[in-house]
CSV table of C-alpha atoms and ligand atoms in Angstrom, one decimal:
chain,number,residue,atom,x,y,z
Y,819,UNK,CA,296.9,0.6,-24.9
Y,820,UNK,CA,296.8,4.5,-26.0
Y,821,UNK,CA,293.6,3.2,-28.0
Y,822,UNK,CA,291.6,1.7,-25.5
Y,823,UNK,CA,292.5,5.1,-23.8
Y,824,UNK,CA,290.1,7.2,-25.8
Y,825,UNK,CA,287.8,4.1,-26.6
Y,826,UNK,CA,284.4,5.1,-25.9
Y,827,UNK,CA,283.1,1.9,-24.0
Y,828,UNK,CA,286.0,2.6,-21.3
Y,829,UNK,CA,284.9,6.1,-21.4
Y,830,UNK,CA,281.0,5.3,-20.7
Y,831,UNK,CA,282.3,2.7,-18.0
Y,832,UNK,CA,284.3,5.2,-15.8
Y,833,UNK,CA,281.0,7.8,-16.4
Y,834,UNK,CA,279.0,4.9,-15.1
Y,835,UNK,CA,281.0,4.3,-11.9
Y,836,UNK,CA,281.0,7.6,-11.1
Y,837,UNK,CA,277.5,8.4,-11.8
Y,838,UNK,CA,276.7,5.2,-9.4
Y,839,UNK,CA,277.7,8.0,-7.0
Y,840,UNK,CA,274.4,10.0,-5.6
Y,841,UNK,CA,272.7,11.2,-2.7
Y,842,UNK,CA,269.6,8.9,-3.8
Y,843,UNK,CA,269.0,5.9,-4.5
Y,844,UNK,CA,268.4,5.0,-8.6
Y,845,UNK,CA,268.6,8.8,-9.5
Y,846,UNK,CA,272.0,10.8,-9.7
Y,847,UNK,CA,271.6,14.0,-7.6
Y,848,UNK,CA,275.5,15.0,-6.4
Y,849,UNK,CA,275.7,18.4,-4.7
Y,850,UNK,CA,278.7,20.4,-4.0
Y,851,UNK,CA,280.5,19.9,-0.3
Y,852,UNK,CA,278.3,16.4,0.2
Y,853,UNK,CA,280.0,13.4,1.2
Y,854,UNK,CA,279.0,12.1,-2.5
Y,855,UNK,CA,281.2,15.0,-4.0
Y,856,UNK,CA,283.4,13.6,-1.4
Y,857,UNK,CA,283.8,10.1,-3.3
Y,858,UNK,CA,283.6,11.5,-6.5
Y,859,UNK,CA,286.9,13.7,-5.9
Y,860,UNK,CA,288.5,10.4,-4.6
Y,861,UNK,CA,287.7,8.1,-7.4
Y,862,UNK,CA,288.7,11.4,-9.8
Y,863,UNK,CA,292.0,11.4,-8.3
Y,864,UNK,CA,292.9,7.9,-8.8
Y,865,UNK,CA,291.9,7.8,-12.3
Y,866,UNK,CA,294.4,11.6,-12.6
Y,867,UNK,CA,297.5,9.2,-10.7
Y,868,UNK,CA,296.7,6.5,-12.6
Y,869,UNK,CA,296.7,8.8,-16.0
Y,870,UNK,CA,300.4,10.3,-14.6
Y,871,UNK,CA,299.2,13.3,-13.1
Y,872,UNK,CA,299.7,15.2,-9.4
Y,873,UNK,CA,296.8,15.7,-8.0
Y,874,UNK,CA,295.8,18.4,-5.7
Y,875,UNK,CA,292.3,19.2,-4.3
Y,876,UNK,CA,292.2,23.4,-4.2
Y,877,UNK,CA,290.9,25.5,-1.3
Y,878,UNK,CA,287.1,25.5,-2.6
Y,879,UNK,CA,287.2,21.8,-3.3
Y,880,UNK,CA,287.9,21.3,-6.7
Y,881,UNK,CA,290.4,18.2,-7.7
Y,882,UNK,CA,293.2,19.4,-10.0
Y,883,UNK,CA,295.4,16.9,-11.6
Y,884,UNK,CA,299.0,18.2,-13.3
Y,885,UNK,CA,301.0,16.4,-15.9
Y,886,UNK,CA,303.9,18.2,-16.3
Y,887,UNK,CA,305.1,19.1,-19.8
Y,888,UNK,CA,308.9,18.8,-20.8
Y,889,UNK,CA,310.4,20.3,-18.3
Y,890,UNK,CA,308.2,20.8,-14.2
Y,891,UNK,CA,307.0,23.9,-13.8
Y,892,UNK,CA,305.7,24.9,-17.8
Y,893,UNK,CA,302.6,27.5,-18.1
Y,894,UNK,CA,299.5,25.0,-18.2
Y,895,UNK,CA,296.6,24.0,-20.5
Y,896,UNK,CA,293.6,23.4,-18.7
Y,897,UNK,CA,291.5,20.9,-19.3
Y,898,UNK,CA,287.9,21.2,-17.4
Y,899,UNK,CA,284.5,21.1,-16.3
Y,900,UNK,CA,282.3,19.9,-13.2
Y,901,UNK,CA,281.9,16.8,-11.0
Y,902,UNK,CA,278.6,18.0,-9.8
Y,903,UNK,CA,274.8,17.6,-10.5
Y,904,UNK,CA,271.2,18.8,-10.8
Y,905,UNK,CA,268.6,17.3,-8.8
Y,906,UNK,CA,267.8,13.8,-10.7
Y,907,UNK,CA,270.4,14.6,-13.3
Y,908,UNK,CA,271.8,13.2,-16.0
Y,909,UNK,CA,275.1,11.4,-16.0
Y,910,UNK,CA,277.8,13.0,-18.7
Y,911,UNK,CA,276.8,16.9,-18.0
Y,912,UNK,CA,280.2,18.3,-16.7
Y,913,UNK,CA,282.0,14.7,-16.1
Y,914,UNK,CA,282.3,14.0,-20.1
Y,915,UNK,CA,284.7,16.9,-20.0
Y,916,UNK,CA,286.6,15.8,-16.8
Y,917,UNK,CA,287.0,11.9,-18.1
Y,918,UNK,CA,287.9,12.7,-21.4
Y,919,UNK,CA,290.4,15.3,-20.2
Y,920,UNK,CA,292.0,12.8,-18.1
Y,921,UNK,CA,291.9,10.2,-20.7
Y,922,UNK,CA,293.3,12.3,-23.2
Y,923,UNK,CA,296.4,13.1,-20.7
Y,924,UNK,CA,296.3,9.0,-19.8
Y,925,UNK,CA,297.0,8.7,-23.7
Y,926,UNK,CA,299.8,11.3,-23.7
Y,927,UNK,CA,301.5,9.8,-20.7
Y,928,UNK,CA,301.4,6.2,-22.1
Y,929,UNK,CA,303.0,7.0,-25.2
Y,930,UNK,CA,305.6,9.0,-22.9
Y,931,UNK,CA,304.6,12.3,-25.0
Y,932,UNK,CA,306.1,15.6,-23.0
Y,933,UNK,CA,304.4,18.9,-24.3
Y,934,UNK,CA,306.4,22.1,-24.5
Y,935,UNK,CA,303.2,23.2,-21.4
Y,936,UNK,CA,302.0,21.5,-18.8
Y,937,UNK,CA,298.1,20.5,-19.2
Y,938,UNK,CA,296.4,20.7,-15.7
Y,939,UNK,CA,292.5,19.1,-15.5
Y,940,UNK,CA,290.4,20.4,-13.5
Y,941,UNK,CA,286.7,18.1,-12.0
Y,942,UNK,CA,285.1,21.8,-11.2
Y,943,UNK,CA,282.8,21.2,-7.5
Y,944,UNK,CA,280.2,23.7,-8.1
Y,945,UNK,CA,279.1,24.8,-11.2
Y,946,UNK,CA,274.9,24.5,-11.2
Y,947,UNK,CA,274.8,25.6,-8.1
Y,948,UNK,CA,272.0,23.5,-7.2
Y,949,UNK,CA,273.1,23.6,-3.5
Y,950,UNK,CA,273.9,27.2,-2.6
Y,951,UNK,CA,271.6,28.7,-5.4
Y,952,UNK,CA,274.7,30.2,-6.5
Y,953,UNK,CA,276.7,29.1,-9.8
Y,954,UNK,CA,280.3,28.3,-11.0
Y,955,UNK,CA,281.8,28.4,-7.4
Y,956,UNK,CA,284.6,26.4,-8.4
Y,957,UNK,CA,285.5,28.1,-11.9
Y,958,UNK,CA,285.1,31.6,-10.4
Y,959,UNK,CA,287.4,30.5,-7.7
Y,960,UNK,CA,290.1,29.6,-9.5
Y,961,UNK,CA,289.7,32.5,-11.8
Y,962,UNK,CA,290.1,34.7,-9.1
Y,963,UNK,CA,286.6,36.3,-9.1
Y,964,UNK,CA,285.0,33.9,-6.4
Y,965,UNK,CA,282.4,36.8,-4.3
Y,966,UNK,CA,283.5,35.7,-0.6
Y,967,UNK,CA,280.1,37.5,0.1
Y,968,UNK,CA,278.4,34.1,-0.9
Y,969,UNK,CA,280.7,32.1,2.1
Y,970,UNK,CA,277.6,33.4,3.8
Y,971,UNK,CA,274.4,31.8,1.8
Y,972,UNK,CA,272.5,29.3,3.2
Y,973,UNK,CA,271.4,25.5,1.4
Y,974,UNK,CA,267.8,24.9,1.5
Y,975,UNK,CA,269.0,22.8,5.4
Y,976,UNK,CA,270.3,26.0,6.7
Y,977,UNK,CA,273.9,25.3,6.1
Y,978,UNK,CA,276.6,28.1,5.8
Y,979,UNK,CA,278.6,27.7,2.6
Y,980,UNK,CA,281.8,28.0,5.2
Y,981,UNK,CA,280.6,25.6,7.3
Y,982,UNK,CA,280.0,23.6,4.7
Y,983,UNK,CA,283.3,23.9,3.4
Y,984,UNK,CA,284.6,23.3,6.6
Y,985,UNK,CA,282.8,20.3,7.1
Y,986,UNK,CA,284.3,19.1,3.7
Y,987,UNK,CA,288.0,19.4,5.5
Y,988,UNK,CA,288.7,22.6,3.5
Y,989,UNK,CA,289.2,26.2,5.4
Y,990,UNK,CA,286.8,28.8,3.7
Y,991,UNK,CA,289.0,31.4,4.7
Y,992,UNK,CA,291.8,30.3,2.3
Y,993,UNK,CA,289.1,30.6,-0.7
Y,994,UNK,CA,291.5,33.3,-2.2
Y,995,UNK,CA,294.0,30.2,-2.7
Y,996,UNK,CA,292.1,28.9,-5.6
Y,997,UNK,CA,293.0,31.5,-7.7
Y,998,UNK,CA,295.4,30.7,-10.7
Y,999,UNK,CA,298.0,33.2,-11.5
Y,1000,UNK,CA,298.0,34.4,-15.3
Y,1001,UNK,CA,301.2,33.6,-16.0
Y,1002,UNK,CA,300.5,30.2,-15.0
Y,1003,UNK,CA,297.9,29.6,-17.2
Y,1004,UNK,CA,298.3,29.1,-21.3
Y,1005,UNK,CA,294.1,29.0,-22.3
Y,1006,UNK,CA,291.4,26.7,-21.2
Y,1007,UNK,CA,289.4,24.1,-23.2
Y,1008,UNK,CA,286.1,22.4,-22.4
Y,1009,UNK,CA,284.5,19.5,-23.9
Y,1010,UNK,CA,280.8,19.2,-22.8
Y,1011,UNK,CA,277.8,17.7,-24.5
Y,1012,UNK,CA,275.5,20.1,-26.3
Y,1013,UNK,CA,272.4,20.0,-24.0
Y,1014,UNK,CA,270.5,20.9,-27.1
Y,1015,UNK,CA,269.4,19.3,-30.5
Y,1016,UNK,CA,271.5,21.4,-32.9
Y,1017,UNK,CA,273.9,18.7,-33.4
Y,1018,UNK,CA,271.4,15.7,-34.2
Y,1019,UNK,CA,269.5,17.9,-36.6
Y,1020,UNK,CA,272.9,18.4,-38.3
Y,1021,UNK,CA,274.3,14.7,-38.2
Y,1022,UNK,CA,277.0,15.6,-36.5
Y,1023,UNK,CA,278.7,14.0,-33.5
Y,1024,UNK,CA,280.7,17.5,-32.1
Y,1025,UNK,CA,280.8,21.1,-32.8
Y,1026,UNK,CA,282.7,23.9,-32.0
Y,1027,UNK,CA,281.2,26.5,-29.9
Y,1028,UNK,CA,281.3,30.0,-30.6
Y,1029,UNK,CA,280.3,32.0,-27.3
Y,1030,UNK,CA,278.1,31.1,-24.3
Y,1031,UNK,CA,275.3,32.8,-23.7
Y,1032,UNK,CA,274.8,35.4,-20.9
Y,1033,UNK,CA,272.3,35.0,-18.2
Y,1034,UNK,CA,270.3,36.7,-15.6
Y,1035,UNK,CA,268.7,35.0,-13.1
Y,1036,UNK,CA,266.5,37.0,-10.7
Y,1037,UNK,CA,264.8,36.2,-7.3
Y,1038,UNK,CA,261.1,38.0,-6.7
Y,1039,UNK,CA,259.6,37.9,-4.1
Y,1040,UNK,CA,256.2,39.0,-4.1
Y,1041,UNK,CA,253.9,40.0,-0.3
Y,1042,UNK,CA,250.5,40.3,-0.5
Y,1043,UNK,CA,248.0,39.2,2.5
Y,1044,UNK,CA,247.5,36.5,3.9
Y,1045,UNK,CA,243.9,35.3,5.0
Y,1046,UNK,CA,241.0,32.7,5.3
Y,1047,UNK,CA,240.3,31.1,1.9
Y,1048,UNK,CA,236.3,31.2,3.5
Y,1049,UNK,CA,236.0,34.4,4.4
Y,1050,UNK,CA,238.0,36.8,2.7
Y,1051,UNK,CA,235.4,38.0,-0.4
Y,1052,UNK,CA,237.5,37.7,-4.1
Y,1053,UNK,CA,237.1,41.4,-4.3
Y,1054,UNK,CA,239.5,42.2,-1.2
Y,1055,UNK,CA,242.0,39.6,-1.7
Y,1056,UNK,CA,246.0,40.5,-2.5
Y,1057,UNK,CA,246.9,37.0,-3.7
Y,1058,UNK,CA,250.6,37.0,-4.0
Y,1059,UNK,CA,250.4,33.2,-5.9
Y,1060,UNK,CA,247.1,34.6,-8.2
Y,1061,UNK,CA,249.0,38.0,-8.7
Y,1062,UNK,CA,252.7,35.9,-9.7
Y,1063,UNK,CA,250.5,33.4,-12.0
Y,1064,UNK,CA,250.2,36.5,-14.0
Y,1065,UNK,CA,253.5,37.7,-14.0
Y,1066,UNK,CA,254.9,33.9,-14.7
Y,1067,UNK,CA,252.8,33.9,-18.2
Y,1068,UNK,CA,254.2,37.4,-18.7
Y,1069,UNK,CA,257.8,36.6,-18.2
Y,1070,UNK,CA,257.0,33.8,-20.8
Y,1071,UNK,CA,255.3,36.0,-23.6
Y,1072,UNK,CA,258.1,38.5,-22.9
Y,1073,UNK,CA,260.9,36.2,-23.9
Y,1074,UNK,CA,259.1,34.4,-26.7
Y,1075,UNK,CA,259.3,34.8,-30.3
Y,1076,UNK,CA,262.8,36.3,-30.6
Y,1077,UNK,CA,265.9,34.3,-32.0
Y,1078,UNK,CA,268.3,33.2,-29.0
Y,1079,UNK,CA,266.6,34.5,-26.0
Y,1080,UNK,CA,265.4,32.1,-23.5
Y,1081,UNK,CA,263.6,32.5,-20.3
Y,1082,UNK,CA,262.0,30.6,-17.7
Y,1083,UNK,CA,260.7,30.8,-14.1
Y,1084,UNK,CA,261.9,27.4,-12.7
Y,1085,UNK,CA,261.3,27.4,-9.0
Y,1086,UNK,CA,258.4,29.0,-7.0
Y,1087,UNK,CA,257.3,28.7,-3.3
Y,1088,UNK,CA,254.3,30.1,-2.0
Y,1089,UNK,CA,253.9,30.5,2.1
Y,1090,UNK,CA,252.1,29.7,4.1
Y,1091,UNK,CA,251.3,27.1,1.4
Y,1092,UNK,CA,248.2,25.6,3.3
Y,1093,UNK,CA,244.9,24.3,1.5
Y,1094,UNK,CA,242.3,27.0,3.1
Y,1095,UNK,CA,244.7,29.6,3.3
Y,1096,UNK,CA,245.3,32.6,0.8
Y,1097,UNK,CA,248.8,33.1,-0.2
Y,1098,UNK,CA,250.3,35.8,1.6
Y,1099,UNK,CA,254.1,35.5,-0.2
Y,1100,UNK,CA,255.5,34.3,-3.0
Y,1101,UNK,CA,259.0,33.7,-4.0
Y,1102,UNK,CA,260.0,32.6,-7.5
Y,1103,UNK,CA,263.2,32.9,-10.0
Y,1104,UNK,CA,263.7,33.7,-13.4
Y,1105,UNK,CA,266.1,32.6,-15.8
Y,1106,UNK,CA,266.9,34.9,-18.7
Y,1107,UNK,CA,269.5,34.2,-21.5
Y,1108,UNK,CA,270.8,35.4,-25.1
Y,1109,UNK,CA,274.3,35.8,-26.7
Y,1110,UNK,CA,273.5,39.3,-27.0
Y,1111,UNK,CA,274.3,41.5,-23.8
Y,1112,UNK,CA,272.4,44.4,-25.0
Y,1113,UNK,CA,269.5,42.3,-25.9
Y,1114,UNK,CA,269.3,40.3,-22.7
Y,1115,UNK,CA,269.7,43.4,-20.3
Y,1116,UNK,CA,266.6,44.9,-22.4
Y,1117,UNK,CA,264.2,42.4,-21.9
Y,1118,UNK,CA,265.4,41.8,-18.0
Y,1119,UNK,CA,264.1,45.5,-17.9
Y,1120,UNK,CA,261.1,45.0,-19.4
Y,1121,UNK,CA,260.4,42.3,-17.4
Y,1122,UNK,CA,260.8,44.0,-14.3
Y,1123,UNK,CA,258.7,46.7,-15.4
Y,1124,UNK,CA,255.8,44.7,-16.8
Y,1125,UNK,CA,256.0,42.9,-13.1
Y,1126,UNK,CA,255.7,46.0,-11.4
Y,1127,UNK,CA,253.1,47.2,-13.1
Y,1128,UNK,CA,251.3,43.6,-12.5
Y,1129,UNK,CA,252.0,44.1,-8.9
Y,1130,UNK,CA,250.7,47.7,-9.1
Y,1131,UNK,CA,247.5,46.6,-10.4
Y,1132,UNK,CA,246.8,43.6,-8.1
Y,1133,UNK,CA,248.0,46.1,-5.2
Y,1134,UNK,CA,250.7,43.7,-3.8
Y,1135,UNK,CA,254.5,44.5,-2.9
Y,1136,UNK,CA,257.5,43.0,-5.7
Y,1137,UNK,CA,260.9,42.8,-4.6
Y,1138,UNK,CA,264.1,42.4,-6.5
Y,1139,UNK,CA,267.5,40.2,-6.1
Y,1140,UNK,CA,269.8,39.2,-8.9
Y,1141,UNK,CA,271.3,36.3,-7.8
Y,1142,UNK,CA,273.6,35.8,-10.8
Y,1143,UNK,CA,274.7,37.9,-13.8
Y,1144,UNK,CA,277.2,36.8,-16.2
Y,1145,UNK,CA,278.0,38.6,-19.7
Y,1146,UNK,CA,277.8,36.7,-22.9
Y,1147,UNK,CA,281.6,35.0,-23.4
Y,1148,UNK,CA,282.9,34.7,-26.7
Y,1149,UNK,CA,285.1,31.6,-27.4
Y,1150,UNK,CA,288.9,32.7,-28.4
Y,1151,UNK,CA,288.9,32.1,-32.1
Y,1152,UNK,CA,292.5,30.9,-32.4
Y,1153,UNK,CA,291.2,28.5,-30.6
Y,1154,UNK,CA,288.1,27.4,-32.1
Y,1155,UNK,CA,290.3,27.3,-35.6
Y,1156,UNK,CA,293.1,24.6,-33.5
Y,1157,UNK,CA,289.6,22.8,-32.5
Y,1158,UNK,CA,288.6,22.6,-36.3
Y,1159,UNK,CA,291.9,21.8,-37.6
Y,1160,UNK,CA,291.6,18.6,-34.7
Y,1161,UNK,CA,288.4,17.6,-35.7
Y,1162,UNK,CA,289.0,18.0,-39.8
Y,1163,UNK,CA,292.5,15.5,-39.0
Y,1164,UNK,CA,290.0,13.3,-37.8
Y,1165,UNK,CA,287.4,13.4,-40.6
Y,1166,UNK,CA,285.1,15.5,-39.2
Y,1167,UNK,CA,282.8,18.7,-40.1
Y,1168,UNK,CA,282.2,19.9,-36.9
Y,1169,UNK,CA,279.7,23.2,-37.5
Y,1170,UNK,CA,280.0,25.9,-35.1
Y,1171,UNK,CA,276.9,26.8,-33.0
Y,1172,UNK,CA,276.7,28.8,-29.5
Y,1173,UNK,CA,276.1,27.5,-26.0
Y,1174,UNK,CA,272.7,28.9,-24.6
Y,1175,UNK,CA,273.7,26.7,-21.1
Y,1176,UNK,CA,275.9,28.0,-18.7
Y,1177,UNK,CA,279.5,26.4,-18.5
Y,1178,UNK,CA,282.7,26.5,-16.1
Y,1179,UNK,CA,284.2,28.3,-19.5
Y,1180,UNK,CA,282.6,31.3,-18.9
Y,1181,UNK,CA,283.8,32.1,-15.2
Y,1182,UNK,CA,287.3,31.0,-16.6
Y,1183,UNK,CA,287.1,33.6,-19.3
Y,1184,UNK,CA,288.1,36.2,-16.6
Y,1185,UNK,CA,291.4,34.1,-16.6
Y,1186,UNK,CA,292.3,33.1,-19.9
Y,1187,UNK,CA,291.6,32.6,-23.6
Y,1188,UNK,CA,288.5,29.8,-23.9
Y,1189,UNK,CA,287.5,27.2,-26.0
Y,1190,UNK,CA,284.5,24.8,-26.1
Y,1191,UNK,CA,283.6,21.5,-28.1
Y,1192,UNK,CA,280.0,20.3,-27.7
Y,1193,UNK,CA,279.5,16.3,-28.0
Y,1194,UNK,CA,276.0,15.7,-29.5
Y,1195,UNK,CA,273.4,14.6,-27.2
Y,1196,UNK,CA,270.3,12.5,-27.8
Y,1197,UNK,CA,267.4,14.7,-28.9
Y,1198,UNK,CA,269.4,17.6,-27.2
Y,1199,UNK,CA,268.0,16.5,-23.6
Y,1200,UNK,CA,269.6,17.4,-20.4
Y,1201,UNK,CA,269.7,17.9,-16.8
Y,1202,UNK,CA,267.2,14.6,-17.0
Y,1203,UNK,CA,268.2,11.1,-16.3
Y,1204,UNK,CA,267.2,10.1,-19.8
Y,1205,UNK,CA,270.7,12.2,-21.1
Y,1206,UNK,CA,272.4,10.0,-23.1
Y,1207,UNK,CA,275.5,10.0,-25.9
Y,1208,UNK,CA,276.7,7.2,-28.1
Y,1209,UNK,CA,280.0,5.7,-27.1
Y,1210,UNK,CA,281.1,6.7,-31.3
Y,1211,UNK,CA,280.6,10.1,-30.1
Y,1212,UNK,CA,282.1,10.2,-26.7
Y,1213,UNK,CA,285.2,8.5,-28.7
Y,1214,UNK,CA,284.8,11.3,-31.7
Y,1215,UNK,CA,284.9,13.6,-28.8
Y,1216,UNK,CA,288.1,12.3,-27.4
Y,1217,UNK,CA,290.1,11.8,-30.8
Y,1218,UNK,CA,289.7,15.5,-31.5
Y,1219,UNK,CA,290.2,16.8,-27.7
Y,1220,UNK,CA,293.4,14.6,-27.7
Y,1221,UNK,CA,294.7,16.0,-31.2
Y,1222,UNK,CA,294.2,19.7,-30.0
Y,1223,UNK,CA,295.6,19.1,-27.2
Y,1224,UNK,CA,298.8,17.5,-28.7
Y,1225,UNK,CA,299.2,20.2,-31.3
Y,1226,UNK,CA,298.1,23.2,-28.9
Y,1227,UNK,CA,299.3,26.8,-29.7
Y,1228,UNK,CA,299.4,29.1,-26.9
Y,1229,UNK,CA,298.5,32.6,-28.1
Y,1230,UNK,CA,300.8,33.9,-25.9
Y,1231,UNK,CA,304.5,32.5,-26.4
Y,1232,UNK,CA,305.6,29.8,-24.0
Y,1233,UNK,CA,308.5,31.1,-21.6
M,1019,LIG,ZN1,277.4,21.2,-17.4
């Protein structure tokens, strides 16, 4: 029974039922405060009773489950990562690490193991922000650094993240409930898969991660005029779509060629968007990211500067918003040595490599000590239905999650 626990074909079965949760029809697309994250918290909670835990669902809609250690009431381990989805996404992104969590504590609880701690595992609601443009709502919430000024943003249907909320049965003026106290809360481990090819090239089926990369991600908007495509001459055009083509292939050169730092402009909109007419407005984001904080905030201002100057040139108006900044998060290295004592008991070399994606782990970070172990993925791709993981790894994945937990070491002693 504690076997077929962390098997990987039962594993890949319970990520296929929930994946057959989606907004669309043969593609997985499950955004925050939907009626799909709805069902997905549901199913997630039965599978937490079933595995012997208390579930709760928190203030900003995550689903918590609790197994209590040896005695109610311990400090807890948490376990986490997110229930929800890009756009057309693929299907063990963020719910590996919430399955496998549960199925690690499933295995604890059937061999009637008690831990001197509690473990708590946490199926995160928003943490690609794919709905309200804006990331990690659920981790920041319950680290207690949740910005109650984003209540107020909008999805692209015009709905109010509170209303939203409310709409989900939860009441968005209790957000500060989320929070976890500190003295509650012993460290935090995710298990994710890599998103990237490091761990193919090596032959490796998991690796520890050393720190998450930080990230920028700017809005620009850029106003020119708009006018008749017929009869507005080249020569006295300000072609806000023309004028951010240029700054696009900019960003790109700006951000090529040094080790670690990505960027990308992923979304763009250009109004009024008609055939015959010239773009008068242009919105578009950028995503910046590197392991380096000095390094990343460099090249975000020599981004915006080469932009300006683009903008002077071609005489049309740039505006500014950051709509996310996080620092680079280093993993807690007490940690990462109980992760490769777990993986080395289970014959494993698992290399060490940073995360250049964005995890829960990061926004936790603000709350506790942090620890990450990538699954490989196939050819490293991601946030694409083609995502895909052996059912060997996902088990590899398990074994050693499962042996951390069961010989975890606070840093801090246990009260
Ligand atoms: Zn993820």
């Amino acid at each position: 029974m504690p076997d077929s626990l962390l098997s990987g074909p039962a594993l890949l079965a319970r990520i296929d039922a929930l994946a057959a949760i989606s907004a669309e029809e043969g593609r997985l697309s499950r955004l925050y405060l939907t009626p799909e994250h709805r069902r997905a918290n549901d199913l997630v909670a039965g599978w937490m009773r079933e595995a012997g835990m208390g579930v709760r669902e928190d203030a900003v809609g995550n689903i918590i489950g609790r197994y209590e250690g040896e005695r109610p009431g311990l400090p807890a381990l948490l376990i986490g990562s997110h229930l929800d989805t890009v756009r057309d996404a693929g299907r063990y992104d963020g719910m590996l690490g919430v399955l496998t969590g549960i199925a690690v504590v499933a295995d604890l609880n059937a061999r009637g193991r008690r831990p001197p701690f509690a473990v708590e595992v946490i199926g995160f609601g928003d943490e690609e922000g794919t709905r309200f443009q804006s990331t990690l709502i659920g981790s920041r919430a319950i680290a207690g650094t949740f910005d109650p000024a984003v209540l107020e943003t909008r999805d692209a249907a015009g709905t109010r993240l509170a209303d939203a909320m409310t709409a989900f049965g939860l009441d968005p003026a209790a957000w500060a409930s989320a929070a976890y106290k500190a003295n509650d809360v012993l460290a935090y481990a995710e298990l994710h898969i890599e998103q990237g090819p490091v761990l193919e090239a090596l032959g490796r089926p998991v690796g520890i991660v050393t720190a998450i990369a930080g990230a920028t991600r700017l809005a620009v908007t850029v106003e020119g005029m708009a006018g008749h495509a017929g009869t507005v001459p080249m020569t006295l055009r300000r072609d806000a779509l023309a004028a951010s083509a240029e700054m696009i292939l900019a960003v790109e050169q700006l951000c090529s060629g040094q080790e670690r730092l990505v960027g990308t402009v992923g979304r763009i909109e250009a109004s009024p968007g008609a055939t015959n007419v010239i773009p008068g407005k242009v919105r578009f984001t950028i995503d910046l990211r590197a392991d380096r904080d000095p390094l990343r905030l460099e090249r975000v201002g020599a981004v915006r500067a080469r932009l300006e100057a683009i903008a002077d040139a071609r005489g049309v108006a740039i505006g500014f918003e950051t709509l996310h900044e996080s620092p680079a998060v280093a993993c807690h290295p007490a940690l990462m040595a109980q992760f490769a004592a777990a993986a080395s008991a289970e014959g494993l070399d698992a290399p060490e490599l940073p995360s250049g994606a964005g995890h829960d782990a990061m926004a936790v970070a603000a709350l506790t000590d942090i620890a990450m172990l990538f699954v490989r993925c196939e050819r490293g791709i991601s946030h694409n239905p083609a995502e895909r993981i052996t059912a060997a790894d996902a088990e590899a994945g398990a074994r050693v999650l499962a042996r951390f937990v069961e010989n975890f070491q606070p840093a801090t002693s246990i009260p």
